[in-house]
mmCIF file of C-alpha atoms (C1' of nucleotides) in Angstrom:
data_model
loop_
_atom_site.group_PDB
_atom_site.id
_atom_site.type_symbol
_atom_site.label_atom_id
_atom_site.label_comp_id
_atom_site.label_asym_id
_atom_site.label_seq_id
_atom_site.Cartn_x
_atom_site.Cartn_y
_atom_site.Cartn_z
ATOM 1 C CA UNK A 974 125.610 -88.558 -49.231
ATOM 2 C CA UNK A 975 123.592 -91.545 -50.168
ATOM 3 C CA UNK A 976 121.939 -91.976 -46.808
ATOM 4 C CA UNK A 977 118.316 -91.505 -46.516
ATOM 5 C CA UNK A 978 118.038 -89.348 -43.500
ATOM 6 C CA UNK A 979 114.259 -89.090 -43.659
ATOM 7 C CA UNK A 980 113.981 -92.877 -43.425
ATOM 8 C CA UNK A 981 116.493 -93.058 -40.501
ATOM 9 C CA UNK A 982 114.526 -90.425 -38.673
ATOM 10 C CA UNK A 983 111.320 -92.446 -39.293
ATOM 11 C CA UNK A 984 112.952 -95.464 -37.800
ATOM 12 C CA UNK A 985 114.129 -93.512 -34.891
ATOM 13 C CA UNK A 986 110.662 -92.289 -34.305
ATOM 14 C CA UNK A 987 109.396 -95.918 -34.237
ATOM 15 C CA UNK A 988 112.278 -96.796 -31.855
ATOM 16 C CA UNK A 989 111.368 -93.953 -29.535
ATOM 17 C CA UNK A 990 107.678 -94.949 -29.456
ATOM 18 C CA UNK A 991 108.524 -98.525 -28.804
ATOM 19 C CA UNK A 992 110.325 -97.307 -25.790
ATOM 20 C CA UNK A 993 107.426 -94.997 -24.800
ATOM 21 C CA UNK A 994 109.617 -91.999 -25.186
ATOM 22 C CA UNK A 995 108.618 -88.790 -26.899
ATOM 23 C CA UNK A 996 109.601 -87.745 -30.400
ATOM 24 C CA UNK A 997 111.016 -84.336 -29.829
ATOM 25 C CA UNK A 998 112.544 -81.737 -32.190
ATOM 26 C CA UNK A 999 115.920 -81.742 -30.462
ATOM 27 C CA UNK A 1000 116.087 -85.466 -31.016
ATOM 28 C CA UNK A 1001 115.394 -85.355 -34.617
ATOM 29 C CA UNK A 1002 117.498 -82.215 -35.149
ATOM 30 C CA UNK A 1003 120.397 -83.918 -33.787
ATOM 31 C CA UNK A 1004 120.317 -86.648 -36.393
ATOM 32 C CA UNK A 1005 120.399 -83.991 -39.036
ATOM 33 C CA UNK A 1006 123.169 -82.080 -37.329
ATOM 34 C CA UNK A 1007 125.365 -85.064 -36.923
ATOM 35 C CA UNK A 1008 124.777 -86.183 -40.545
ATOM 36 C CA UNK A 1009 125.571 -82.645 -41.688
ATOM 37 C CA UNK A 1010 128.788 -82.453 -39.630
ATOM 38 C CA UNK A 1011 129.780 -85.546 -41.633
ATOM 39 C CA UNK A 1012 132.866 -86.772 -39.760
ATOM 40 C CA UNK A 1013 134.071 -88.246 -36.611
ATOM 41 C CA UNK A 1014 133.334 -85.906 -33.893
ATOM 42 C CA UNK A 1015 133.883 -85.302 -29.951
ATOM 43 C CA UNK A 1016 131.054 -83.793 -27.935
ATOM 44 C CA UNK A 1017 132.733 -80.520 -27.528
ATOM 45 C CA UNK A 1018 133.370 -80.233 -31.015
ATOM 46 C CA UNK A 1019 129.821 -80.865 -31.874
ATOM 47 C CA UNK A 1020 128.584 -78.372 -29.264
ATOM 48 C CA UNK A 1021 130.653 -75.613 -30.764
ATOM 49 C CA UNK A 1022 129.761 -76.503 -34.395
ATOM 50 C CA UNK A 1023 126.073 -76.515 -33.526
ATOM 51 C CA UNK A 1024 126.565 -73.208 -31.867
ATOM 52 C CA UNK A 1025 127.668 -71.655 -35.099
ATOM 53 C CA UNK A 1026 124.317 -72.589 -36.818
ATOM 54 C CA UNK A 1027 122.275 -70.181 -35.125
ATOM 55 C CA UNK A 1028 118.932 -71.530 -36.288
ATOM 56 C CA UNK A 1029 118.740 -74.536 -34.052
ATOM 57 C CA UNK A 1030 120.505 -75.159 -30.841
ATOM 58 C CA UNK A 1031 120.724 -78.164 -28.651
ATOM 59 C CA UNK A 1032 122.377 -78.108 -25.224
ATOM 60 C CA UNK A 1033 125.308 -80.195 -24.173
ATOM 61 C CA UNK A 1034 123.118 -82.168 -21.705
ATOM 62 C CA UNK A 1035 120.689 -83.130 -24.520
ATOM 63 C CA UNK A 1036 123.627 -84.022 -26.795
ATOM 64 C CA UNK A 1037 124.971 -86.472 -24.200
ATOM 65 C CA UNK A 1038 121.597 -87.910 -23.522
ATOM 66 C CA UNK A 1039 120.739 -88.231 -27.190
ATOM 67 C CA UNK A 1040 123.957 -89.742 -28.162
ATOM 68 C CA UNK A 1041 123.227 -92.487 -25.692
ATOM 69 C CA UNK A 1042 120.010 -93.128 -27.347
ATOM 70 C CA UNK A 1043 121.430 -92.932 -30.789
ATOM 71 C CA UNK A 1044 124.192 -95.511 -29.779
ATOM 72 C CA UNK A 1045 121.365 -97.870 -28.538
ATOM 73 C CA UNK A 1046 119.413 -97.211 -31.732
ATOM 74 C CA UNK A 1047 122.615 -98.056 -33.611
ATOM 75 C CA UNK A 1048 123.395 -95.007 -35.705
ATOM 76 C CA UNK A 1049 126.204 -93.799 -33.641
ATOM 77 C CA UNK A 1050 129.360 -95.529 -32.275
ATOM 78 C CA UNK A 1051 132.176 -94.747 -29.939
ATOM 79 C CA UNK A 1052 134.897 -95.468 -32.221
ATOM 80 C CA UNK A 1053 138.063 -94.095 -30.484
ATOM 81 C CA UNK A 1054 139.029 -93.751 -26.804
ATOM 82 C CA UNK A 1055 142.351 -92.100 -26.453
ATOM 83 C CA UNK A 1056 143.431 -90.887 -22.932
ATOM 84 C CA UNK A 1057 140.434 -89.088 -21.768
ATOM 85 C CA UNK A 1058 138.970 -88.233 -25.349
ATOM 86 C CA UNK A 1059 135.874 -90.004 -26.864
ATOM 87 C CA UNK A 1060 135.448 -89.798 -30.461
ATOM 88 C CA UNK A 1061 132.129 -90.634 -31.992
ATOM 89 C CA UNK A 1062 131.038 -91.545 -35.450
ATOM 90 C CA UNK A 1063 127.750 -91.611 -37.461
ATOM 91 C CA UNK A 1064 127.852 -95.105 -38.851
ATOM 92 C CA UNK A 1065 124.838 -95.174 -41.179
ATOM 93 C CA UNK A 1066 125.387 -96.088 -44.698
ATOM 94 C CA UNK A 1067 128.870 -97.377 -43.868
ATOM 95 C CA UNK A 1068 130.104 -100.929 -44.076
ATOM 96 C CA UNK A 1069 131.650 -101.788 -40.561
ATOM 97 C CA UNK A 1070 135.221 -100.562 -40.310
ATOM 98 C CA UNK A 1071 138.091 -100.030 -37.882
ATOM 99 C CA UNK A 1072 140.511 -97.285 -37.382
ATOM 100 C CA UNK A 1073 144.113 -96.415 -37.561
ATOM 101 C CA UNK A 1074 144.876 -93.502 -35.323
ATOM 102 C CA UNK A 1075 147.963 -91.354 -35.875
ATOM 103 C CA UNK A 1076 149.499 -90.526 -32.550
ATOM 104 C CA UNK A 1077 151.426 -87.507 -34.039
ATOM 105 C CA UNK A 1078 148.735 -85.607 -35.922
ATOM 106 C CA UNK A 1079 145.563 -87.273 -34.533
ATOM 107 C CA UNK A 1080 144.384 -88.185 -38.072
ATOM 108 C CA UNK A 1081 142.036 -91.128 -38.233
ATOM 109 C CA UNK A 1082 142.010 -93.477 -41.147
ATOM 110 C CA UNK A 1083 139.195 -95.935 -41.665
ATOM 111 C CA UNK A 1084 139.726 -99.420 -42.991
ATOM 112 C CA UNK A 1085 137.530 -102.430 -43.861
ATOM 113 C CA UNK A 1086 138.814 -105.894 -43.361
ATOM 114 C CA UNK A 1087 136.303 -108.749 -43.674
ATOM 115 C CA UNK A 1088 138.974 -111.360 -42.679
ATOM 116 C CA UNK A 1089 139.529 -109.747 -39.344
ATOM 117 C CA UNK A 1090 135.872 -109.580 -38.705
ATOM 118 C CA UNK A 1091 135.566 -113.343 -39.619
ATOM 119 C CA UNK A 1092 138.446 -114.249 -37.384
ATOM 120 C CA UNK A 1093 136.696 -112.333 -34.497
ATOM 121 C CA UNK A 1094 133.536 -114.340 -34.881
ATOM 122 C CA UNK A 1095 135.383 -117.522 -34.697
ATOM 123 C CA UNK A 1096 137.177 -116.442 -31.590
ATOM 124 C CA UNK A 1097 133.685 -115.700 -30.035
ATOM 125 C CA UNK A 1098 132.334 -118.987 -30.994
ATOM 126 C CA UNK A 1099 135.335 -120.690 -29.456
ATOM 127 C CA UNK A 1100 134.617 -118.964 -26.113
ATOM 128 C CA UNK A 1101 130.657 -119.131 -26.601
ATOM 129 C CA UNK A 1102 130.783 -115.560 -26.301
ATOM 130 C CA UNK A 1103 128.084 -113.436 -27.975
ATOM 131 C CA UNK A 1104 129.387 -110.411 -29.561
ATOM 132 C CA UNK A 1105 127.382 -107.232 -29.431
ATOM 133 C CA UNK A 1106 130.032 -104.879 -30.959
ATOM 134 C CA UNK A 1107 133.824 -104.318 -30.981
ATOM 135 C CA UNK A 1108 136.389 -101.722 -31.365
ATOM 136 C CA UNK A 1109 139.768 -102.242 -32.996
ATOM 137 C CA UNK A 1110 142.102 -99.220 -32.765
ATOM 138 C CA UNK A 1111 145.524 -99.319 -34.109
ATOM 139 C CA UNK A 1112 147.807 -96.576 -32.794
ATOM 140 C CA UNK A 1113 150.871 -95.561 -34.759
ATOM 141 C CA UNK A 1114 152.282 -92.938 -37.183
ATOM 142 C CA UNK A 1115 150.519 -92.180 -40.511
ATOM 143 C CA UNK A 1116 152.503 -91.967 -43.834
ATOM 144 C CA UNK A 1117 152.473 -88.300 -44.007
ATOM 145 C CA UNK A 1118 153.919 -88.009 -40.429
ATOM 146 C CA UNK A 1119 156.518 -90.620 -41.241
ATOM 147 C CA UNK A 1120 157.657 -88.429 -44.297
ATOM 148 C CA UNK A 1121 157.929 -85.299 -42.269
ATOM 149 C CA UNK A 1122 160.181 -87.125 -39.751
ATOM 150 C CA UNK A 1123 162.608 -88.359 -42.438
ATOM 151 C CA UNK A 1124 162.892 -84.846 -43.958
ATOM 152 C CA UNK B 980 155.029 -116.706 -11.946
ATOM 153 C CA UNK B 981 157.659 -117.217 -14.547
ATOM 154 C CA UNK B 982 158.495 -113.591 -14.974
ATOM 155 C CA UNK B 983 161.861 -112.418 -13.679
ATOM 156 C CA UNK B 984 161.005 -109.331 -11.795
ATOM 157 C CA UNK B 985 164.459 -108.479 -10.761
ATOM 158 C CA UNK B 986 165.407 -108.313 -14.469
ATOM 159 C CA UNK B 987 162.530 -106.040 -15.277
ATOM 160 C CA UNK B 988 163.337 -103.729 -12.507
ATOM 161 C CA UNK B 989 166.984 -103.565 -13.727
ATOM 162 C CA UNK B 990 165.867 -102.793 -17.292
ATOM 163 C CA UNK B 991 163.470 -100.173 -15.747
ATOM 164 C CA UNK B 992 166.347 -98.650 -13.911
ATOM 165 C CA UNK B 993 168.384 -98.379 -17.109
ATOM 166 C CA UNK B 994 165.304 -96.920 -18.785
ATOM 167 C CA UNK B 995 164.980 -94.322 -16.011
ATOM 168 C CA UNK B 996 168.706 -93.451 -16.194
ATOM 169 C CA UNK B 997 168.556 -93.006 -19.961
ATOM 170 C CA UNK B 998 165.834 -90.483 -19.345
ATOM 171 C CA UNK B 999 167.779 -88.688 -16.562
ATOM 172 C CA UNK B 1000 165.183 -89.717 -14.172
ATOM 173 C CA UNK B 1001 165.761 -90.976 -10.579
ATOM 174 C CA UNK B 1002 165.375 -94.492 -9.508
ATOM 175 C CA UNK B 1003 163.126 -94.282 -6.570
ATOM 176 C CA UNK B 1004 161.745 -96.640 -4.156
ATOM 177 C CA UNK B 1005 158.133 -95.979 -5.120
ATOM 178 C CA UNK B 1006 158.841 -96.518 -8.760
ATOM 179 C CA UNK B 1007 160.446 -99.903 -8.140
ATOM 180 C CA UNK B 1008 157.793 -100.781 -5.432
ATOM 181 C CA UNK B 1009 155.141 -100.273 -7.936
ATOM 182 C CA UNK B 1010 156.376 -102.892 -10.287
ATOM 183 C CA UNK B 1011 156.333 -105.421 -7.418
ATOM 184 C CA UNK B 1012 152.924 -104.301 -6.262
ATOM 185 C CA UNK B 1013 151.398 -104.604 -9.820
ATOM 186 C CA UNK B 1014 153.053 -107.812 -10.492
ATOM 187 C CA UNK B 1015 151.786 -109.091 -7.067
ATOM 188 C CA UNK B 1016 148.292 -107.972 -7.734
ATOM 189 C CA UNK B 1017 148.547 -110.191 -10.780
ATOM 190 C CA UNK B 1018 145.387 -109.158 -12.760
ATOM 191 C CA UNK B 1019 143.816 -106.394 -14.708
ATOM 192 C CA UNK B 1020 143.419 -103.376 -12.509
ATOM 193 C CA UNK B 1021 141.848 -99.869 -12.373
ATOM 194 C CA UNK B 1022 143.730 -97.238 -10.515
ATOM 195 C CA UNK B 1023 141.138 -97.036 -7.851
ATOM 196 C CA UNK B 1024 141.358 -100.750 -7.281
ATOM 197 C CA UNK B 1025 145.181 -100.720 -7.105
ATOM 198 C CA UNK B 1026 145.161 -97.778 -4.691
ATOM 199 C CA UNK B 1027 142.848 -99.667 -2.359
ATOM 200 C CA UNK B 1028 144.653 -102.839 -2.616
ATOM 201 C CA UNK B 1029 148.053 -101.274 -1.954
ATOM 202 C CA UNK B 1030 146.455 -99.563 1.145
ATOM 203 C CA UNK B 1031 145.844 -102.938 2.599
ATOM 204 C CA UNK B 1032 149.482 -103.795 2.367
ATOM 205 C CA UNK B 1033 150.504 -101.594 5.284
ATOM 206 C CA UNK B 1034 154.145 -102.066 4.776
ATOM 207 C CA UNK B 1035 154.600 -99.957 1.878
ATOM 208 C CA UNK B 1036 152.271 -97.085 0.476
ATOM 209 C CA UNK B 1037 152.234 -95.350 -2.779
ATOM 210 C CA UNK B 1038 149.903 -92.402 -3.351
ATOM 211 C CA UNK B 1039 147.499 -92.105 -6.134
ATOM 212 C CA UNK B 1040 149.375 -89.277 -7.824
ATOM 213 C CA UNK B 1041 152.483 -91.374 -7.812
ATOM 214 C CA UNK B 1042 150.650 -94.258 -9.226
ATOM 215 C CA UNK B 1043 149.208 -92.192 -12.023
ATOM 216 C CA UNK B 1044 152.616 -90.755 -12.871
ATOM 217 C CA UNK B 1045 154.325 -94.226 -12.684
ATOM 218 C CA UNK B 1046 151.745 -95.958 -14.830
ATOM 219 C CA UNK B 1047 152.596 -93.447 -17.546
ATOM 220 C CA UNK B 1048 156.231 -94.243 -17.225
ATOM 221 C CA UNK B 1049 155.707 -97.954 -17.157
ATOM 222 C CA UNK B 1050 153.434 -97.645 -20.323
ATOM 223 C CA UNK B 1051 156.275 -95.884 -22.038
ATOM 224 C CA UNK B 1052 158.657 -98.492 -20.693
ATOM 225 C CA UNK B 1053 156.264 -101.163 -22.147
ATOM 226 C CA UNK B 1054 155.238 -103.269 -19.322
ATOM 227 C CA UNK B 1055 151.770 -101.863 -18.669
ATOM 228 C CA UNK B 1056 149.000 -101.458 -21.318
ATOM 229 C CA UNK B 1057 145.715 -99.779 -21.155
ATOM 230 C CA UNK B 1058 143.663 -102.788 -22.345
ATOM 231 C CA UNK B 1059 140.031 -101.646 -21.835
ATOM 232 C CA UNK B 1060 138.388 -98.294 -22.120
ATOM 233 C CA UNK B 1061 134.693 -98.821 -21.051
ATOM 234 C CA UNK B 1062 132.502 -95.551 -20.568
ATOM 235 C CA UNK B 1063 134.782 -93.742 -18.181
ATOM 236 C CA UNK B 1064 136.717 -96.685 -16.826
ATOM 237 C CA UNK B 1065 140.228 -97.463 -17.795
ATOM 238 C CA UNK B 1066 141.555 -100.894 -17.294
ATOM 239 C CA UNK B 1067 145.232 -101.588 -17.156
ATOM 240 C CA UNK B 1068 147.448 -104.840 -17.540
ATOM 241 C CA UNK B 1069 150.795 -105.853 -16.545
ATOM 242 C CA UNK B 1070 151.938 -107.414 -19.873
ATOM 243 C CA UNK B 1071 155.251 -108.834 -19.159
ATOM 244 C CA UNK B 1072 155.698 -112.529 -19.800
ATOM 245 C CA UNK B 1073 152.562 -112.651 -21.816
ATOM 246 C CA UNK B 1074 152.125 -113.234 -25.496
ATOM 247 C CA UNK B 1075 150.156 -110.173 -27.028
ATOM 248 C CA UNK B 1076 146.472 -110.673 -26.636
ATOM 249 C CA UNK B 1077 143.202 -109.055 -27.001
ATOM 250 C CA UNK B 1078 139.928 -109.135 -24.962
ATOM 251 C CA UNK B 1079 136.480 -110.259 -24.774
ATOM 252 C CA UNK B 1080 134.558 -108.134 -22.427
ATOM 253 C CA UNK B 1081 131.229 -109.151 -20.893
ATOM 254 C CA UNK B 1082 128.886 -106.318 -20.558
ATOM 255 C CA UNK B 1083 126.743 -108.144 -18.070
ATOM 256 C CA UNK B 1084 129.145 -109.222 -15.541
ATOM 257 C CA UNK B 1085 132.218 -107.263 -16.461
ATOM 258 C CA UNK B 1086 134.312 -110.408 -16.761
ATOM 259 C CA UNK B 1087 137.317 -110.191 -19.077
ATOM 260 C CA UNK B 1088 138.502 -113.001 -21.248
ATOM 261 C CA UNK B 1089 141.890 -112.963 -22.926
ATOM 262 C CA UNK B 1090 142.562 -114.434 -26.225
ATOM 263 C CA UNK B 1091 145.496 -114.766 -28.592
ATOM 264 C CA UNK B 1092 144.990 -114.941 -32.215
ATOM 265 C CA UNK B 1093 148.073 -114.605 -34.477
ATOM 266 C CA UNK B 1094 146.075 -114.436 -37.646
ATOM 267 C CA UNK B 1095 144.376 -111.271 -36.560
ATOM 268 C CA UNK B 1096 147.741 -109.827 -35.663
ATOM 269 C CA UNK B 1097 148.949 -110.657 -39.185
ATOM 270 C CA UNK B 1098 146.142 -109.169 -40.785
ATOM 271 C CA UNK B 1099 146.421 -105.946 -38.896
ATOM 272 C CA UNK B 1100 150.003 -105.616 -40.041
ATOM 273 C CA UNK B 1101 148.960 -106.036 -43.524
ATOM 274 C CA UNK B 1102 146.330 -103.372 -43.219
ATOM 275 C CA UNK B 1103 149.115 -101.040 -41.866
ATOM 276 C CA UNK B 1104 151.386 -101.939 -44.736
ATOM 277 C CA UNK B 1105 148.754 -101.101 -47.144
ATOM 278 C CA UNK B 1106 148.166 -97.740 -45.570
ATOM 279 C CA UNK B 1107 152.064 -97.074 -44.879
ATOM 280 C CA UNK B 1108 151.138 -96.653 -41.439
ATOM 281 C CA UNK B 1109 153.648 -97.644 -38.802
ATOM 282 C CA UNK B 1110 151.800 -99.385 -35.986
ATOM 283 C CA UNK B 1111 152.841 -98.739 -32.251
ATOM 284 C CA UNK B 1112 150.302 -100.596 -30.430
ATOM 285 C CA UNK B 1113 146.707 -101.590 -30.849
ATOM 286 C CA UNK B 1114 143.630 -102.493 -28.801
ATOM 287 C CA UNK B 1115 140.828 -104.816 -29.790
ATOM 288 C CA UNK B 1116 137.869 -105.030 -27.548
ATOM 289 C CA UNK B 1117 134.979 -107.315 -28.243
ATOM 290 C CA UNK B 1118 132.070 -106.442 -26.052
ATOM 291 C CA UNK B 1119 129.281 -108.968 -25.718
ATOM 292 C CA UNK B 1120 127.866 -111.583 -23.359
ATOM 293 C CA UNK B 1121 129.878 -114.314 -21.850
ATOM 294 C CA UNK B 1122 128.805 -117.931 -21.839
ATOM 295 C CA UNK B 1123 127.866 -117.970 -18.096
ATOM 296 C CA UNK B 1124 125.812 -114.873 -18.497
ATOM 297 C CA UNK B 1125 124.034 -116.447 -21.408
ATOM 298 C CA UNK B 1126 123.183 -119.536 -19.453
ATOM 299 C CA UNK B 1127 121.779 -117.489 -16.694
ATOM 300 C CA UNK B 1128 119.455 -115.653 -19.152
ATOM 301 C CA UNK B 1129 118.071 -118.776 -20.585
ATOM 302 C CA UNK B 1130 117.293 -120.272 -17.218
ATOM 303 C "C1'" DA C 1238 96.513 -82.347 -18.519
ATOM 304 C "C1'" DT C 1239 100.163 -84.881 -17.584
ATOM 305 C "C1'" DG C 1240 104.559 -86.813 -17.544
ATOM 306 C "C1'" DA C 1241 108.581 -86.880 -20.270
ATOM 307 C "C1'" DG C 1242 112.399 -83.619 -22.358
ATOM 308 C "C1'" DT C 1243 115.313 -79.810 -22.024
ATOM 309 C "C1'" DG C 1244 118.666 -76.319 -20.309
ATOM 310 C "C1'" DC C 1245 121.071 -74.702 -16.777
ATOM 311 C "C1'" DA C 1246 124.095 -74.963 -13.170
ATOM 312 C "C1'" DA C 1247 125.743 -78.031 -9.732
ATOM 313 C "C1'" DA C 1248 127.605 -82.430 -8.776
ATOM 314 C "C1'" DG C 1249 130.218 -86.521 -9.747
ATOM 315 C "C1'" DT C 1250 134.215 -89.102 -11.822
ATOM 316 C "C1'" DA C 1251 138.796 -89.825 -13.415
ATOM 317 C "C1'" DT C 1252 142.983 -87.591 -13.802
ATOM 318 C "C1'" DT C 1253 146.502 -83.853 -13.719
ATOM 319 C "C1'" DT C 1254 149.042 -80.232 -11.393
ATOM 320 C "C1'" DG C 1255 151.113 -76.809 -8.031
ATOM 321 C "C1'" DC C 1256 153.624 -76.447 -4.166
ATOM 322 C "C1'" DA C 1257 156.228 -77.654 0.093
ATOM 323 C "C1'" DC C 1258 158.773 -81.196 1.674
ATOM 324 C "C1'" DG C 1259 161.651 -85.424 1.158
ATOM 325 C "C1'" DT C 1260 165.197 -88.237 -1.288
ATOM 326 C "C1'" DA C 1261 168.435 -89.897 -4.993
ATOM 327 C "C1'" DC C 1262 172.535 -88.648 -6.809
ATOM 328 C "C1'" DG D 53 173.722 -79.420 -2.041
ATOM 329 C "C1'" DT D 54 170.594 -79.549 -5.840
ATOM 330 C "C1'" DA D 55 167.158 -80.895 -8.715
ATOM 331 C "C1'" DC D 56 163.912 -84.242 -9.216
ATOM 332 C "C1'" DG D 57 160.045 -87.099 -6.924
ATOM 333 C "C1'" DT D 58 156.345 -87.450 -3.840
ATOM 334 C "C1'" DG D 59 152.043 -86.481 -1.315
ATOM 335 C "C1'" DC D 60 148.450 -83.718 -0.562
ATOM 336 C "C1'" DA D 61 144.908 -80.780 -1.822
ATOM 337 C "C1'" DA D 62 143.230 -77.974 -5.400
ATOM 338 C "C1'" DA D 63 142.421 -77.663 -10.288
ATOM 339 C "C1'" DT D 64 140.749 -79.592 -14.643
ATOM 340 C "C1'" DA D 65 138.116 -82.249 -18.074
ATOM 341 C "C1'" DC D 66 134.519 -84.931 -19.272
ATOM 342 C "C1'" DT D 67 130.030 -86.513 -18.254
ATOM 343 C "C1'" DT D 68 125.859 -87.099 -15.452
ATOM 344 C "C1'" DT D 69 122.153 -85.197 -12.695
ATOM 345 C "C1'" DG D 70 118.528 -82.356 -9.775
ATOM 346 C "C1'" DC D 71 115.360 -79.034 -10.691
ATOM 347 C "C1'" DA D 72 112.108 -75.833 -12.695
ATOM 348 C "C1'" DC D 73 110.190 -74.893 -17.030
ATOM 349 C "C1'" DT D 74 108.528 -76.513 -21.605
ATOM 350 C "C1'" DC D 75 106.475 -79.361 -25.009
ATOM 351 C "C1'" DA D 76 104.667 -83.762 -26.969
ATOM 352 C "C1'" DT D 77 100.852 -86.733 -26.615
#
DNA sequence: ATGAGTGCAAAGTATTTGCACGTAC
DNA sequence: GTACGTGCAAATACTTTGCACTCAT
């Protein structure tokens, strides 16, 4: 991975200090853990995965609390909301992208499309709306699942 | 309203029969009630609103169960997922559109942009992904809230 | 030293489900 | 008449919170 985690953690420390919050081991660990995990995750999934790494543990509550901070800090995004599931992503070192979500197998495909981004900005200008973030989810059936169906 | 509710209810009856399900008063009533409500809604909101119309009542469970059916039938969509809220919309008689959501006041602005739709289709083709539906939510601050802030 | 952070268990939300009764067919 | 639908209350799933203890500053 080409992301400089040390640098991110330093920035996060500054962010915490600006907010008069404490730089704790759990908070820094969580950045490492999520980066190590290396893919989209749900909280439950992350909790279980962290539990297998016996060296350091972070409780569910702290995970929820820290995820909120990391979203505010900008390194984590809620990318998919499907029924009652929430899927997060560590977005550092990636261009902004959106997602194709297969409703059959749950597979998530990332895609980047600058033109869609531009058009969104135009829409916002038109409505004098100041965008903060957006989420585009296209639900459907992925190529693999389509092939299975034909067979 | 230019929507022919009677026609929709007839189609819905056919849909139910195709699925070997029963055409019940509650199911038909709910279409009228949601159409009457006439705007984006959350389940809680709809339950309360229906409670004020003392003539006909539909229980929360039936609302949840029927909303699922109506989504499958295609007249209702989950348009916004914000933290743990789910906002639905009666989409009959409307062109497909997406939403700007003000994070300050909660106001929802609908917009239609054919070019974004086209680009999405292109992306899907590129990935041999068969789209079923999509949701584009742009979160930000609406013009009214921006003005308030400046003042 | 002091107040913020953490983990736990309990409380909140939103949604789903089991069951007894009612209704469509 | 039978099976599916409905309403209620209980159960579930996800997330938040109160509190006592711990740790960063």
